[in-house]
Short mmCIF file of C-alpha atoms in Angstrom, two decimals:
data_model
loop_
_atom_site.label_atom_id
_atom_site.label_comp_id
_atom_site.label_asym_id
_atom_site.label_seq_id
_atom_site.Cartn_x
_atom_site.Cartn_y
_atom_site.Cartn_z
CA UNK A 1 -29.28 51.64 -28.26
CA UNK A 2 -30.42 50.21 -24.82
CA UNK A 3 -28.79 51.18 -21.80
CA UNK A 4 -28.41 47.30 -21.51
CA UNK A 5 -26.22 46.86 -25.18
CA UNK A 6 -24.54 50.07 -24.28
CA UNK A 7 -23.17 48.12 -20.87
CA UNK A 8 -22.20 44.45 -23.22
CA UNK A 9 -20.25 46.88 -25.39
CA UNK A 10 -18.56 48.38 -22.71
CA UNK A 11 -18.31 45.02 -20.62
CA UNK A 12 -16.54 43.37 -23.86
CA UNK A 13 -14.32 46.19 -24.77
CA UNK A 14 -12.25 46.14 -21.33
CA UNK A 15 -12.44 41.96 -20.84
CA UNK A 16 -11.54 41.57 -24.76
CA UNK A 17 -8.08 44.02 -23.39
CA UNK A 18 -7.80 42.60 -20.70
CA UNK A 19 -7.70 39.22 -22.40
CA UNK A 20 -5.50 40.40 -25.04
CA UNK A 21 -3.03 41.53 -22.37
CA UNK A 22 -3.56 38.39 -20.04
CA UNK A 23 -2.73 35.98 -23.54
CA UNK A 24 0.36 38.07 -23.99
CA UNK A 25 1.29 37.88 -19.93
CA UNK A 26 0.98 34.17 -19.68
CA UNK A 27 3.17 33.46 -22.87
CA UNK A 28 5.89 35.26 -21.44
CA UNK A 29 5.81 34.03 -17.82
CA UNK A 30 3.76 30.84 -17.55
CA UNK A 31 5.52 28.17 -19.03
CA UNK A 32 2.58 25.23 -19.07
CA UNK A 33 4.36 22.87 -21.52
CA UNK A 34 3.67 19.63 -19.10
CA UNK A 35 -0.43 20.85 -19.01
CA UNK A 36 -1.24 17.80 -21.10
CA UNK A 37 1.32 15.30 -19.43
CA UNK A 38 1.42 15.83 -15.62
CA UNK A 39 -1.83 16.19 -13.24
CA UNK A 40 -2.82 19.73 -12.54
CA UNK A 41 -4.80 21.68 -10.54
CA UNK A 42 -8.70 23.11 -11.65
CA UNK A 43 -6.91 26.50 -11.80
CA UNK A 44 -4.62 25.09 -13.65
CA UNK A 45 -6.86 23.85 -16.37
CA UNK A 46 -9.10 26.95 -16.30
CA UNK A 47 -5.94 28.87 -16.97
CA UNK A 48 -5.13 27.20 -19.80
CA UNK A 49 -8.37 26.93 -21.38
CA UNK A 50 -8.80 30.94 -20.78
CA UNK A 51 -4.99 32.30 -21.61
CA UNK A 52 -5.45 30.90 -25.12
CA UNK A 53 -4.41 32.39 -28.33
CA UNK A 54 -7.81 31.64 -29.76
CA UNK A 55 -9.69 33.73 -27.16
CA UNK A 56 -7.61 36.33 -27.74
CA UNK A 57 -8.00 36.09 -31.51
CA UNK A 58 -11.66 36.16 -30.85
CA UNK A 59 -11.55 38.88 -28.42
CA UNK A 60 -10.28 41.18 -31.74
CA UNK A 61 -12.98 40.00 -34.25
CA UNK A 62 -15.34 41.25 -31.45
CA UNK A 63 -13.55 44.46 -31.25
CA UNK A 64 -14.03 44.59 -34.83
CA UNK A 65 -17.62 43.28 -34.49
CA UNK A 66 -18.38 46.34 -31.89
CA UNK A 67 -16.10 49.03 -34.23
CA UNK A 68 -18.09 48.37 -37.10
CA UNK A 69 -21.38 48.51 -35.36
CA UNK A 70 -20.40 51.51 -33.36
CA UNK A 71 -19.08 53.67 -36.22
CA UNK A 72 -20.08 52.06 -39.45
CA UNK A 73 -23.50 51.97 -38.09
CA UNK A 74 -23.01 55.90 -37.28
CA UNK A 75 -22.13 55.78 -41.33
CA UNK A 76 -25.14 54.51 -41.98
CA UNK A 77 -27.53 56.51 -40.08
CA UNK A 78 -26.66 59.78 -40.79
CA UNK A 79 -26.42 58.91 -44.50
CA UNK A 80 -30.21 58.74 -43.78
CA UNK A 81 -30.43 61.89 -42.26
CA UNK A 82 -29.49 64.08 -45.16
CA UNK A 83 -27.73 65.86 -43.55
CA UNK A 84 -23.47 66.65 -44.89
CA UNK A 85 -21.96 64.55 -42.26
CA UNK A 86 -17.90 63.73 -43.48
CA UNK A 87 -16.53 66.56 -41.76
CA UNK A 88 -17.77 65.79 -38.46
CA UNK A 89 -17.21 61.86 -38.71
CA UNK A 90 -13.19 62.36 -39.51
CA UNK A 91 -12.52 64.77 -37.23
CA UNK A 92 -14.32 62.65 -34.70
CA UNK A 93 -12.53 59.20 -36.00
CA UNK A 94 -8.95 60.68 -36.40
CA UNK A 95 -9.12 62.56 -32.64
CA UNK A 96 -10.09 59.19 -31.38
CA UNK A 97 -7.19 57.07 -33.06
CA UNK A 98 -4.28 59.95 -32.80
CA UNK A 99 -4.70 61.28 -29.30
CA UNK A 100 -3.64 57.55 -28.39
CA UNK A 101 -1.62 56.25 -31.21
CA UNK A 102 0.52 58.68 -31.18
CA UNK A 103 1.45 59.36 -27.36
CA UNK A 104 1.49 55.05 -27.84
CA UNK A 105 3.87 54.87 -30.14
CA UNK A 106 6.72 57.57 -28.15
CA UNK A 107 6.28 55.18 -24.70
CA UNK A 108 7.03 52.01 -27.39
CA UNK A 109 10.16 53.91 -28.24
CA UNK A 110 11.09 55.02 -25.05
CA UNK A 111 10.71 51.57 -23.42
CA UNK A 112 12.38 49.43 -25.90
CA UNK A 113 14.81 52.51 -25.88
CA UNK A 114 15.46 51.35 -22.12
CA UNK A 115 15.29 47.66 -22.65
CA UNK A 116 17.50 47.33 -25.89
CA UNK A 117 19.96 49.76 -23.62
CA UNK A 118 19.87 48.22 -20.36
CA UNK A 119 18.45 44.97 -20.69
CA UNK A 120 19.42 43.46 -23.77
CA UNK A 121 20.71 40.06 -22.52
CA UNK A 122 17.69 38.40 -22.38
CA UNK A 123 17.71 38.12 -26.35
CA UNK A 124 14.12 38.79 -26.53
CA UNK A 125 14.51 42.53 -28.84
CA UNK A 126 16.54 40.53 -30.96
CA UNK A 127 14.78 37.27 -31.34
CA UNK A 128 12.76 36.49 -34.61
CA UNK A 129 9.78 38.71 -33.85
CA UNK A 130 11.23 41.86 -32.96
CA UNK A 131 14.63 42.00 -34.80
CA UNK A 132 15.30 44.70 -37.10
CA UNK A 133 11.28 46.67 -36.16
CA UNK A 134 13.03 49.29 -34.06
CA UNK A 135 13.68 51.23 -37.26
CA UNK A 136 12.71 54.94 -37.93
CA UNK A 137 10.62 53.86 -40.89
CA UNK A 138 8.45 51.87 -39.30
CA UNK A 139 7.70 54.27 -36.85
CA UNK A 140 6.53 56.61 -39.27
CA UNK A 141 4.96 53.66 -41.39
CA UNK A 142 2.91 52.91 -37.95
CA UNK A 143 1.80 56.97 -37.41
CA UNK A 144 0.12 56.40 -41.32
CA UNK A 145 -1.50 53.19 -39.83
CA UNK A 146 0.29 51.20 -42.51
CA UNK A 147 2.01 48.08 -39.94
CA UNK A 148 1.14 44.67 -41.06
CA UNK A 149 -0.23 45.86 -44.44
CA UNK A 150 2.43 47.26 -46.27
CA UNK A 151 5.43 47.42 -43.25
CA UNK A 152 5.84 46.04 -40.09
CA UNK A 153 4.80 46.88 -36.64
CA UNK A 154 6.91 49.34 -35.11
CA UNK A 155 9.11 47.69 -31.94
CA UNK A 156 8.02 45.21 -30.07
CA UNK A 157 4.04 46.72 -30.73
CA UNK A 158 2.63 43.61 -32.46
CA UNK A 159 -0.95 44.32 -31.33
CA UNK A 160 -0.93 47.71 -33.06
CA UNK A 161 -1.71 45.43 -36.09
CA UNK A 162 -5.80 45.86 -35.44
CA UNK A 163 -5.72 49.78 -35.47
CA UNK A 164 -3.81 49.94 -38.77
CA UNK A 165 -7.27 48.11 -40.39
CA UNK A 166 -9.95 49.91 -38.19
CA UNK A 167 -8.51 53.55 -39.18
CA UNK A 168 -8.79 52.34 -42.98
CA UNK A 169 -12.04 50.87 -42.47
CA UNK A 170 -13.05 54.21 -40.99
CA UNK A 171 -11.41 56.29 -43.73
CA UNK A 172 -13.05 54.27 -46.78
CA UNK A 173 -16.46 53.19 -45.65
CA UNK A 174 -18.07 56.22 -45.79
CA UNK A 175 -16.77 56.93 -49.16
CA UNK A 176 -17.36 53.62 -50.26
CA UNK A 177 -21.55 54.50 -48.81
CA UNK A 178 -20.75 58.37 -49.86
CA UNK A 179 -23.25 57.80 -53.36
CA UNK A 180 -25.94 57.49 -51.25
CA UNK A 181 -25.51 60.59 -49.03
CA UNK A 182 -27.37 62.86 -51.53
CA UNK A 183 -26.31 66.27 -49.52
CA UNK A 184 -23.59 65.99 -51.25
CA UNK A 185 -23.02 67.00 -55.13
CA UNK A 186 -23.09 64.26 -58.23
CA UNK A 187 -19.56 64.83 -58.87
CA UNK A 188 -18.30 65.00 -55.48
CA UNK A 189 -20.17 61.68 -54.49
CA UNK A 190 -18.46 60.14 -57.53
CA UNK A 191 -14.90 60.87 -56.30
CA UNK A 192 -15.18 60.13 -53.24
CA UNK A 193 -16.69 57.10 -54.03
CA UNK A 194 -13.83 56.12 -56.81
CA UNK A 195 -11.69 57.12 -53.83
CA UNK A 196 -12.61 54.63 -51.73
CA UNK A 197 -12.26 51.56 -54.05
CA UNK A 198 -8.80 53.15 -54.63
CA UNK A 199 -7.86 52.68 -51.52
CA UNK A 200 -9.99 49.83 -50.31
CA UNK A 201 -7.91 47.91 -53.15
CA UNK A 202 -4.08 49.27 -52.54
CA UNK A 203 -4.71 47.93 -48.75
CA UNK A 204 -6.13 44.70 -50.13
CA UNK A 205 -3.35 43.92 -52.62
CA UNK A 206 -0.34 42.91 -49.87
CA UNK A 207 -1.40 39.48 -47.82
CA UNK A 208 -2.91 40.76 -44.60
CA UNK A 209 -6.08 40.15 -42.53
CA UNK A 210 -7.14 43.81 -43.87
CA UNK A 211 -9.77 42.34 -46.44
CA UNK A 212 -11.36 39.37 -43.86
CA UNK A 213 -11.37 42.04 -40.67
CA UNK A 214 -13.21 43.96 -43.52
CA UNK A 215 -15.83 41.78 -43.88
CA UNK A 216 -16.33 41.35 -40.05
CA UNK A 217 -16.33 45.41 -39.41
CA UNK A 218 -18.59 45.29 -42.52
CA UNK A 219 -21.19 42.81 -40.78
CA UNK A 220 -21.39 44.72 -37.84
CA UNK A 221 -22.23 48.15 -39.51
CA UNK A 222 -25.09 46.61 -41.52
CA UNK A 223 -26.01 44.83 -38.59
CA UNK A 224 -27.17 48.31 -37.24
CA UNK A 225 -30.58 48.01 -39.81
CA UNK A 226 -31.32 44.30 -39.07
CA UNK A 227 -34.63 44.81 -37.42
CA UNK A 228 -35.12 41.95 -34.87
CA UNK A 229 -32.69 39.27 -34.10
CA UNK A 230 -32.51 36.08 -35.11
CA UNK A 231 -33.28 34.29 -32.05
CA UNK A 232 -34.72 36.07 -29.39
CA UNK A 233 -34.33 35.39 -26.31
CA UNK A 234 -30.99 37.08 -24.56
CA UNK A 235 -30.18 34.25 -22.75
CA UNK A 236 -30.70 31.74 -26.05
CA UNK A 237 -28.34 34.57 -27.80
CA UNK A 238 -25.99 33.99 -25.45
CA UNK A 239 -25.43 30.53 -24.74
CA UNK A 240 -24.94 29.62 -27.91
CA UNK A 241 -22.32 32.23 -28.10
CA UNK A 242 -20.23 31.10 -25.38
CA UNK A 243 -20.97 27.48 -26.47
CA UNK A 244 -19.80 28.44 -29.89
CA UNK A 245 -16.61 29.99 -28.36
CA UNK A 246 -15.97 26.89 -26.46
CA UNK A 247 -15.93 24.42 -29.27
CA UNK A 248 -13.57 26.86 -31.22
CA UNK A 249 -11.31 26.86 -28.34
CA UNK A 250 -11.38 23.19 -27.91
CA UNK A 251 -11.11 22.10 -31.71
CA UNK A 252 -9.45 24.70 -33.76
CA UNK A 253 -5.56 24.56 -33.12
CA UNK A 254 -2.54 22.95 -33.64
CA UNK A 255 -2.93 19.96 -36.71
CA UNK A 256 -6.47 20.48 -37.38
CA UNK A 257 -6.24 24.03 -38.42
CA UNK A 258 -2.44 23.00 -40.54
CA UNK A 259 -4.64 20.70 -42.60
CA UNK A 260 -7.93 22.59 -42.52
CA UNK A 261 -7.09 26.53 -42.83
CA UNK A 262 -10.22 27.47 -44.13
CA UNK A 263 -11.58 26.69 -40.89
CA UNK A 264 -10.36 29.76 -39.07
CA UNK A 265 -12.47 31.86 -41.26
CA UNK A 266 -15.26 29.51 -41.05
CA UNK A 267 -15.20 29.63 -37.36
CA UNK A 268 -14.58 33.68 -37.66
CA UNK A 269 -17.56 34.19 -39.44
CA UNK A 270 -20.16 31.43 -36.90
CA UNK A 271 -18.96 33.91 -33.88
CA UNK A 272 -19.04 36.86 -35.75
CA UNK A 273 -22.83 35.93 -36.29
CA UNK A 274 -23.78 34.56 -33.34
CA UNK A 275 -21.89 37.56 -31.30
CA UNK A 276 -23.95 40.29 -33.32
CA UNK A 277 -27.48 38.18 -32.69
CA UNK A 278 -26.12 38.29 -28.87
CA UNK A 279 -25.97 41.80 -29.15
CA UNK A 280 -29.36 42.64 -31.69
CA UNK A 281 -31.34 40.36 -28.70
CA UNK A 282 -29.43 43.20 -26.12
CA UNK A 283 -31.03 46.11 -28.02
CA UNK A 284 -34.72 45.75 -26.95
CA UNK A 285 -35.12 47.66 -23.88
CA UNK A 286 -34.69 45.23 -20.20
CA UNK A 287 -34.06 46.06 -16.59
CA UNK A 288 -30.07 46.09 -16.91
CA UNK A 289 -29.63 47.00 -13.40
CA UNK A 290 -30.56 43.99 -12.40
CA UNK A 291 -28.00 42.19 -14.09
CA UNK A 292 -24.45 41.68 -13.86
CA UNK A 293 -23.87 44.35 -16.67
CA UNK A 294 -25.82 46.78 -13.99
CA UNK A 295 -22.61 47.94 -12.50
CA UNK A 296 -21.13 51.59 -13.50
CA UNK A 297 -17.33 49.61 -13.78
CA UNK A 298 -17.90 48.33 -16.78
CA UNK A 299 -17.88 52.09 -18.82
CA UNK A 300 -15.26 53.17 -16.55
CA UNK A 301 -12.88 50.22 -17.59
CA UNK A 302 -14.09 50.52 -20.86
CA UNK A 303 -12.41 53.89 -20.87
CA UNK A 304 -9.07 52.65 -20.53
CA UNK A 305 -9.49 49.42 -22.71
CA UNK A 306 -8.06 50.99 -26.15
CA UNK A 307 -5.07 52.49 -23.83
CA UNK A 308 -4.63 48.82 -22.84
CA UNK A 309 -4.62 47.47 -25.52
CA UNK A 310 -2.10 49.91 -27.26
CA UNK A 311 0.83 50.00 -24.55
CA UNK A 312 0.58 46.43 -22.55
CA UNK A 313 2.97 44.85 -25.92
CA UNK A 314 6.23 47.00 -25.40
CA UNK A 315 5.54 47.36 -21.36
CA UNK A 316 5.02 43.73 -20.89
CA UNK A 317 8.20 42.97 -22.91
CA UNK A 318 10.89 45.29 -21.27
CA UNK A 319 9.54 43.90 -17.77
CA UNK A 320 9.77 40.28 -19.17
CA UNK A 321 13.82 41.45 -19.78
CA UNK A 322 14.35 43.21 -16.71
CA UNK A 323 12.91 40.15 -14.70
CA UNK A 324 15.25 38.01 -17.03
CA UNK A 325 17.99 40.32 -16.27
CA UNK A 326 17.61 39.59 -12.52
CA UNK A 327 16.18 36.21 -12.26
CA UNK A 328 18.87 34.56 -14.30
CA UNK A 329 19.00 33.71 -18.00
CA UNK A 330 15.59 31.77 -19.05
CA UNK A 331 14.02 31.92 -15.53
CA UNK A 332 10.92 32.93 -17.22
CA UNK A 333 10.60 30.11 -19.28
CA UNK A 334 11.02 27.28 -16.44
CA UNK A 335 8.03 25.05 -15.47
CA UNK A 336 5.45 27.51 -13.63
CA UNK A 337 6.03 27.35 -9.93
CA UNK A 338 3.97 29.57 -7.15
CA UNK A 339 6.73 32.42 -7.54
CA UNK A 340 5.76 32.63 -11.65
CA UNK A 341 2.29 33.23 -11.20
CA UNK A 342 3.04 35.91 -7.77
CA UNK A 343 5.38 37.46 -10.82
CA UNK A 344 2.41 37.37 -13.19
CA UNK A 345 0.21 39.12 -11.24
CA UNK A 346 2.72 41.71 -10.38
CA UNK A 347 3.11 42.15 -14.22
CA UNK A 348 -0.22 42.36 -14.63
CA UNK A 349 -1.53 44.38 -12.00
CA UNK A 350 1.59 47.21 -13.06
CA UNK A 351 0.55 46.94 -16.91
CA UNK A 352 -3.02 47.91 -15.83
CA UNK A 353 -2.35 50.75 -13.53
CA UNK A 354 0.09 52.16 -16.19
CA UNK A 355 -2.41 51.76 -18.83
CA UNK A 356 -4.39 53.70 -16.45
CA UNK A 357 -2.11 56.64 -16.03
CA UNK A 358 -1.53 56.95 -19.89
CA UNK A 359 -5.35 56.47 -20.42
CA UNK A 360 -6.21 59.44 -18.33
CA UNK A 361 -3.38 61.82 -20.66
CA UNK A 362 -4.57 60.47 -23.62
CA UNK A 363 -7.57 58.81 -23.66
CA UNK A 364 -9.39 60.59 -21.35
CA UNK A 365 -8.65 63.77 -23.62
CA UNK A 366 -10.29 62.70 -26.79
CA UNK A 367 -13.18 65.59 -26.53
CA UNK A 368 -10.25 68.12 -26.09
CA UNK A 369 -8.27 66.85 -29.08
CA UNK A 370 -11.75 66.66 -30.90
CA UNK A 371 -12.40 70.51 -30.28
CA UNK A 372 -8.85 71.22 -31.26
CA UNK A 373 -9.10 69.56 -34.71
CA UNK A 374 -12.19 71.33 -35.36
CA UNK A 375 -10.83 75.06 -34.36
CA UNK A 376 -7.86 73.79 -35.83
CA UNK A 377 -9.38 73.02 -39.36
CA UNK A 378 -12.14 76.35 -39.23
CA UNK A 379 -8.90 78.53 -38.97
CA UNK A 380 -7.54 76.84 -42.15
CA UNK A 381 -10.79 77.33 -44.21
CA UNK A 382 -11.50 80.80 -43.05
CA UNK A 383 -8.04 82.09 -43.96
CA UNK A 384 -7.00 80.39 -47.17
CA UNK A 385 -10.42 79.79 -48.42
CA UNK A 386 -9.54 76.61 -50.04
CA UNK A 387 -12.52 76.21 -52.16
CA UNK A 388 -15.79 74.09 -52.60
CA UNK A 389 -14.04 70.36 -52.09
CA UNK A 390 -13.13 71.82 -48.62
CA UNK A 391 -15.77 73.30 -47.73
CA UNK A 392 -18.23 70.20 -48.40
CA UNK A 393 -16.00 67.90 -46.56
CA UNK A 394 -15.85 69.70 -43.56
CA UNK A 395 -19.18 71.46 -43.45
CA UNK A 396 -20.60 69.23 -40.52
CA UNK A 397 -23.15 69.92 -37.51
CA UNK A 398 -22.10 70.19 -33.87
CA UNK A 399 -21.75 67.19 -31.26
#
């Protein structure tokens, strides 16, 4: 990978959070119902067009876009290598999802704990989307990465949707590509392999975005061997792209997508394409320093982007009460004036910095947690001796 894709991913990674967050931010506190009927502003406008549920929705196929490349393309090359390679990858893959799942999923409790306690006149823990998600179940449904397939999302935690199909994805691809990794035994290649269409298929049975987010995670592992891209030039790559984007934005919402559903996909799958050209025209080598993805901020952000994007849902909502609580019932929802967007970027600016904090105890402690899991799982083989199925699954090189 060239230094210059390796800055795109990380560029995209903390905007696609920070997107996600500022979607979720401006639904709450900007109330722009008169956008279309009264005369704005340019900021205005630009506001509108960029706060947009459909940015944000595209901002998570390219997180899927960039997972699959990133780790189903990691599939993919060492199944080349011939080298046994499973034990490595899931302790690698289940380090990186639990050191921040879990520590994400005690602050959700703890701060709709505190809201459903303190501030629970606003309504909003009991309105339609949160009422009756703040049960025990679901919390442990959510630690098994089961919300929105077969339960709900724990609390007020929508987002936490995403993860539940990228840990699956992670957990079946490889033993869906396990055949072809011939360091490993004829029999044990077959179960794993039966395995995976086991599971691939109990996960696809309930109506989710599981099988679709599939295909997308899919498209960008296998987009790892395409050789050259399809159009060339970086800048070509990219303006179509954004152009793409745009016309989505613009075009796919409200009646037309009622009549036309098929569309979303549709549109998924043009971006999806035209994002992983974008990045297969990045790969060649170029002087990235010169560019705007030249700066060193962009990995450091980066770092805190999955931190972001897995506590800004339940911290966004118990400050949305507690401003409710002392602004007056529904002061959020009024007509935007100059003190609702001062508020939003208050909001905003403390959702970051605590994303921050919890980033650098969790996030920032994924090698640690990595070496743990290994030491952890060596002590279990060397003392019970568990047999050959173990030891093939975890016999694995070194980082």
């Amino acid at each position: 990978m060239s230094l210059l894709l390796s800055q795109f991913i990380a560029a995209c990674r903390w905007m696609g959070a920070v997107e996600v967050t500022t979607v979720h931010a401006g639904n709450l506190f900007i109330n722009l119902a008169d956008v279309m009927t009264e005369k704005h502003s340019a900021g205005i406008y630009a506001w509108w067009f960029i706060a947009s549920n459909e940015l944000a929705h595209q901002a998570v196929v390219g997180f899927f876009l960039i997972s699959g490349y990133l780790v189903g393309g990691s599939v993919l090359i060492e199944l080349q290598s011939g080298r046994p390679f499973l034990g490595n990858y899931f302790i690698h893959r289940f380090a990186r999802i639990y050191v921040v799942l879990i520590p994400a999923l005690l602050v959700t409790s703890a701060l709709d704990w505190i809201g459903r306690s303190y501030f629970a006149e606003s309504g909003i823990y009991e309105s339609s989307m949160f009422k009756d998600h703040f049960r025990t179940s679901l919390f442990f449904a959510a630690i098994a990465n089961l919300q929105a397939i077969y339960a709900d999302f724990f609390g007020t935690n929508g987002p936490l949707w995403s993860l539940a199909c990228e840990f699956w994805y992670y957990v079946t691809f490889p033993l869906l590509a396990i055949p072809f990794a011939h360091a490993y035994s004829p029999m044990f290649r077959t179960v794993g392999f039966v395995a995976g269409v086991a599971l691939t298929i109990a996960l696809s049975l309930p109506p989710s975005w599981f099988l679709f987010g599939y295909l997308l995670w899919a498209l960008g592992a296998f987009a790892t061997l395409v050789p050259r891209p399809l159009i060339h030039s970086r800048f070509a790559s990219l303006s179509l792209y954004i152009v793409a984007v745009v016309i989505i934005r613009l075009l796919l919402r409200g009646q037309i997508l009622e009549a036309f559903p098929l569309l979303r996909y549709i549109a998924d799958l043009l971006a999806a394409i035209l994002f992983l050209n974008l990045m297969a025209a990045l790969r060649v080598a170029a002087d990235w320093r010169r560019t705007p993805l030249g700066s060193l901020i962009h990995q450091r952000l980066a770092d805190m982007s999955f931190s972001l994007y897995c506590i800004h849902m339940p911290a966004l909502i118990l400050i949305f009460a507690i401003i409710d609580h002392i602004g007056g019932s529904r002061w959020p929802q009024q007509l935007a004036t100059a003190a609702h967007w001062l508020v939003l970027a208050g909001v905003l600016g403390t959702t970051v910095l605590a994303s921050f904090i919890f980033s650098q105890i969790t996030e920032a402690r994924t090698r640690e947690a990595r070496r743990a899991l290994r030491t952890l799982i060596d002590r279990v083989e060397a003392k019970h001796a568990t047999g050959a199925f173990t030891k093939a699954i975890c016999q694995s090189t070194d980082d």
